[in-house]
PDB file of C-alpha atoms in Angstrom:
ATOM      1  CA  GLN A 155      86.234 146.068 131.720  1.00  0.00           C
ATOM      2  CA  VAL A 156      86.636 142.692 133.357  1.00  0.00           C
ATOM      3  CA  GLN A 157      87.109 139.664 131.216  1.00  0.00           C
ATOM      4  CA  LEU A 158      87.026 135.787 132.224  1.00  0.00           C
ATOM      5  CA  VAL A 159      88.367 133.494 129.465  1.00  0.00           C
ATOM      6  CA  GLU A 160      87.760 129.595 130.007  1.00  0.00           C
ATOM      7  CA  SER A 161      89.907 126.912 128.443  1.00  0.00           C
ATOM      8  CA  GLY A 162      90.524 123.228 128.671  1.00  0.00           C
ATOM      9  CA  GLY A 163      87.318 121.700 127.539  1.00  0.00           C
ATOM     10  CA  GLY A 164      87.074 118.975 124.999  1.00  0.00           C
ATOM     11  CA  LEU A 165      85.749 115.620 124.420  1.00  0.00           C
ATOM     12  CA  VAL A 166      86.590 112.817 126.552  1.00  0.00           C
ATOM     13  CA  GLN A 167      85.416 109.304 127.171  1.00  0.00           C
ATOM     14  CA  ALA A 168      83.412 108.369 130.212  1.00  0.00           C
ATOM     15  CA  GLY A 169      85.826 107.866 133.234  1.00  0.00           C
ATOM     16  CA  GLY A 170      88.095 110.359 132.188  1.00  0.00           C
ATOM     17  CA  SER A 171      89.392 113.576 133.178  1.00  0.00           C
ATOM     18  CA  LEU A 172      89.718 117.373 132.156  1.00  0.00           C
ATOM     19  CA  ARG A 173      90.813 120.438 133.856  1.00  0.00           C
ATOM     20  CA  LEU A 174      89.371 123.692 133.021  1.00  0.00           C
ATOM     21  CA  SER A 175      90.930 127.135 133.569  1.00  0.00           C
ATOM     22  CA  CYS A 176      89.425 130.538 133.828  1.00  0.00           C
ATOM     23  CA  ALA A 177      91.877 133.620 133.580  1.00  0.00           C
ATOM     24  CA  VAL A 178      90.587 136.924 134.894  1.00  0.00           C
ATOM     25  CA  SER A 179      91.785 140.130 133.523  1.00  0.00           C
ATOM     26  CA  GLY A 180      90.828 143.600 133.875  1.00  0.00           C
ATOM     27  CA  ASP A 181      89.715 146.055 136.293  1.00  0.00           C
ATOM     28  CA  ILE A 182      88.706 143.761 138.971  1.00  0.00           C
ATOM     29  CA  PHE A 183      90.475 145.377 141.857  1.00  0.00           C
ATOM     30  CA  ARG A 184      88.283 143.861 144.607  1.00  0.00           C
ATOM     31  CA  SER A 185      88.755 140.443 145.900  1.00  0.00           C
ATOM     32  CA  TYR A 186      86.332 137.920 144.177  1.00  0.00           C
ATOM     33  CA  ALA A 187      84.950 134.351 144.661  1.00  0.00           C
ATOM     34  CA  MET A 188      85.100 132.271 141.528  1.00  0.00           C
ATOM     35  CA  GLY A 189      82.619 129.933 140.450  1.00  0.00           C
ATOM     36  CA  TRP A 190      81.630 127.246 137.735  1.00  0.00           C
ATOM     37  CA  PHE A 191      78.417 126.643 136.299  1.00  0.00           C
ATOM     38  CA  ARG A 192      77.155 124.469 133.439  1.00  0.00           C
ATOM     39  CA  GLN A 193      74.480 124.472 130.784  1.00  0.00           C
ATOM     40  CA  ALA A 194      73.184 121.275 129.040  1.00  0.00           C
ATOM     41  CA  PRO A 195      71.374 121.390 125.706  1.00  0.00           C
ATOM     42  CA  GLY A 196      67.852 122.502 126.297  1.00  0.00           C
ATOM     43  CA  LYS A 197      68.380 123.021 130.160  1.00  0.00           C
ATOM     44  CA  GLU A 198      69.166 126.015 132.466  1.00  0.00           C
ATOM     45  CA  ARG A 199      72.415 126.984 133.581  1.00  0.00           C
ATOM     46  CA  THR A 200      73.151 125.536 136.862  1.00  0.00           C
ATOM     47  CA  PHE A 201      75.834 125.818 139.708  1.00  0.00           C
ATOM     48  CA  VAL A 202      78.769 123.568 139.783  1.00  0.00           C
ATOM     49  CA  ALA A 203      81.166 124.580 142.206  1.00  0.00           C
ATOM     50  CA  ALA A 204      82.736 127.816 143.857  1.00  0.00           C
ATOM     51  CA  ILE A 205      85.352 128.916 145.802  1.00  0.00           C
ATOM     52  CA  SER A 206      85.927 131.816 148.101  1.00  0.00           C
ATOM     53  CA  TRP A 207      88.678 134.652 147.681  1.00  0.00           C
ATOM     54  CA  SER A 208      90.659 133.068 150.581  1.00  0.00           C
ATOM     55  CA  ALA A 209      90.564 129.699 148.859  1.00  0.00           C
ATOM     56  CA  GLY A 210      89.566 128.453 152.332  1.00  0.00           C
ATOM     57  CA  THR A 211      85.971 127.480 151.447  1.00  0.00           C
ATOM     58  CA  THR A 212      84.611 125.637 148.783  1.00  0.00           C
ATOM     59  CA  ASP A 213      81.176 124.438 147.711  1.00  0.00           C
ATOM     60  CA  TYR A 214      80.039 121.757 145.406  1.00  0.00           C
ATOM     61  CA  THR A 215      76.608 120.532 143.850  1.00  0.00           C
ATOM     62  CA  ASP A 216      75.944 117.047 144.968  1.00  0.00           C
ATOM     63  CA  SER A 217      76.185 115.305 141.564  1.00  0.00           C
ATOM     64  CA  VAL A 218      79.937 116.449 141.347  1.00  0.00           C
ATOM     65  CA  ARG A 219      81.109 116.238 144.887  1.00  0.00           C
ATOM     66  CA  GLY A 220      84.076 113.748 145.116  1.00  0.00           C
ATOM     67  CA  ARG A 221      84.777 113.902 141.425  1.00  0.00           C
ATOM     68  CA  PHE A 222      85.368 117.654 140.723  1.00  0.00           C
ATOM     69  CA  THR A 223      87.860 119.882 142.708  1.00  0.00           C
ATOM     70  CA  ILE A 224      87.662 123.723 142.447  1.00  0.00           C
ATOM     71  CA  PHE A 225      90.907 125.577 143.201  1.00  0.00           C
ATOM     72  CA  ARG A 226      92.519 128.939 142.218  1.00  0.00           C
ATOM     73  CA  ASP A 227      95.966 130.653 142.119  1.00  0.00           C
ATOM     74  CA  ASN A 228      95.236 134.166 143.186  1.00  0.00           C
ATOM     75  CA  ALA A 229      98.753 135.437 142.320  1.00  0.00           C
ATOM     76  CA  LYS A 230      97.953 134.305 138.558  1.00  0.00           C
ATOM     77  CA  ASN A 231      94.154 135.472 138.796  1.00  0.00           C
ATOM     78  CA  THR A 232      93.283 132.296 137.340  1.00  0.00           C
ATOM     79  CA  GLY A 233      90.708 129.371 138.567  1.00  0.00           C
ATOM     80  CA  PHE A 234      90.522 125.880 137.804  1.00  0.00           C
ATOM     81  CA  LEU A 235      88.093 122.833 137.795  1.00  0.00           C
ATOM     82  CA  GLN A 236      89.654 119.456 137.924  1.00  0.00           C
ATOM     83  CA  MET A 237      87.058 117.006 136.798  1.00  0.00           C
ATOM     84  CA  ASN A 238      87.631 113.517 137.343  1.00  0.00           C
ATOM     85  CA  SER A 239      85.441 110.182 136.611  1.00  0.00           C
ATOM     86  CA  LEU A 240      83.539 112.175 134.008  1.00  0.00           C
ATOM     87  CA  LYS A 241      80.137 110.959 133.141  1.00  0.00           C
ATOM     88  CA  PRO A 242      78.058 111.443 130.063  1.00  0.00           C
ATOM     89  CA  GLU A 243      75.601 113.472 132.046  1.00  0.00           C
ATOM     90  CA  ASP A 244      78.407 115.926 132.757  1.00  0.00           C
ATOM     91  CA  THR A 245      78.245 117.089 129.070  1.00  0.00           C
ATOM     92  CA  ALA A 246      77.588 120.865 128.924  1.00  0.00           C
ATOM     93  CA  VAL A 247      78.943 124.055 128.405  1.00  0.00           C
ATOM     94  CA  TYR A 248      81.014 125.196 131.216  1.00  0.00           C
ATOM     95  CA  TYR A 249      81.012 128.673 132.386  1.00  0.00           C
ATOM     96  CA  CYS A 250      83.104 130.605 134.996  1.00  0.00           C
ATOM     97  CA  ALA A 251      82.053 133.395 136.948  1.00  0.00           C
ATOM     98  CA  ALA A 252      83.559 136.051 139.349  1.00  0.00           C
ATOM     99  CA  GLY A 253      81.854 137.778 142.248  1.00  0.00           C
ATOM    100  CA  PRO A 254      83.321 140.713 143.973  1.00  0.00           C
ATOM    101  CA  THR A 255      83.038 140.335 147.575  1.00  0.00           C
ATOM    102  CA  ALA A 256      84.476 142.007 150.779  1.00  0.00           C
ATOM    103  CA  ILE A 257      83.763 138.630 152.557  1.00  0.00           C
ATOM    104  CA  ALA A 258      86.796 136.532 152.168  1.00  0.00           C
ATOM    105  CA  THR A 259      85.224 133.132 152.903  1.00  0.00           C
ATOM    106  CA  THR A 260      81.961 133.635 150.798  1.00  0.00           C
ATOM    107  CA  THR A 261      81.063 131.327 148.076  1.00  0.00           C
ATOM    108  CA  ARG A 262      77.609 132.974 147.478  1.00  0.00           C
ATOM    109  CA  PRO A 263      78.643 136.239 145.991  1.00  0.00           C
ATOM    110  CA  ARG A 264      76.636 138.169 143.250  1.00  0.00           C
ATOM    111  CA  TRP A 265      78.063 136.664 139.958  1.00  0.00           C
ATOM    112  CA  ASN A 266      78.842 139.988 138.182  1.00  0.00           C
ATOM    113  CA  TYR A 267      81.214 138.709 135.549  1.00  0.00           C
ATOM    114  CA  TRP A 268      81.006 135.632 133.399  1.00  0.00           C
ATOM    115  CA  GLY A 269      83.070 134.092 130.735  1.00  0.00           C
ATOM    116  CA  GLN A 270      81.998 132.854 127.205  1.00  0.00           C
ATOM    117  CA  GLY A 271      81.970 129.188 128.107  1.00  0.00           C
ATOM    118  CA  THR A 272      83.750 126.099 126.976  1.00  0.00           C
ATOM    119  CA  GLN A 273      82.292 122.872 125.687  1.00  0.00           C
ATOM    120  CA  VAL A 274      82.719 119.694 127.473  1.00  0.00           C
ATOM    121  CA  THR A 275      81.548 116.468 125.975  1.00  0.00           C
ATOM    122  CA  VAL A 276      81.886 113.251 127.491  1.00  0.00           C
ATOM    123  CA  SER A 277      81.141 110.234 125.382  1.00  0.00           C
ATOM    124  CA  SER A 278      79.644 106.949 126.832  1.00  0.00           C
TER     125      SER A 278
END
């Protein structure tokens, strides 16, 4: 059983910052890429950012590139999403995901495991 637990969400004013964390535990013996997705009210879940197992490759959706940074600590099985210069349109529930993969550099695995989500609200 693999578990992903997000933390770090909250309410912040526009222009502020938040750091989300995603702790991975359980029987995930293989290497895995990590990703962040978000779902705003009434909208579909969309991709935000991903990082490869090797941490050498990252990928971002255009709307967050330059403001968000994804990174990970493999020794602690934890991933992070640093969000700066937040905007009201970043308001959403943020989900982390893990995708086991044999390719150390991929950021496009099959996302097999998901967390429960953490709410991020940005006020104007």
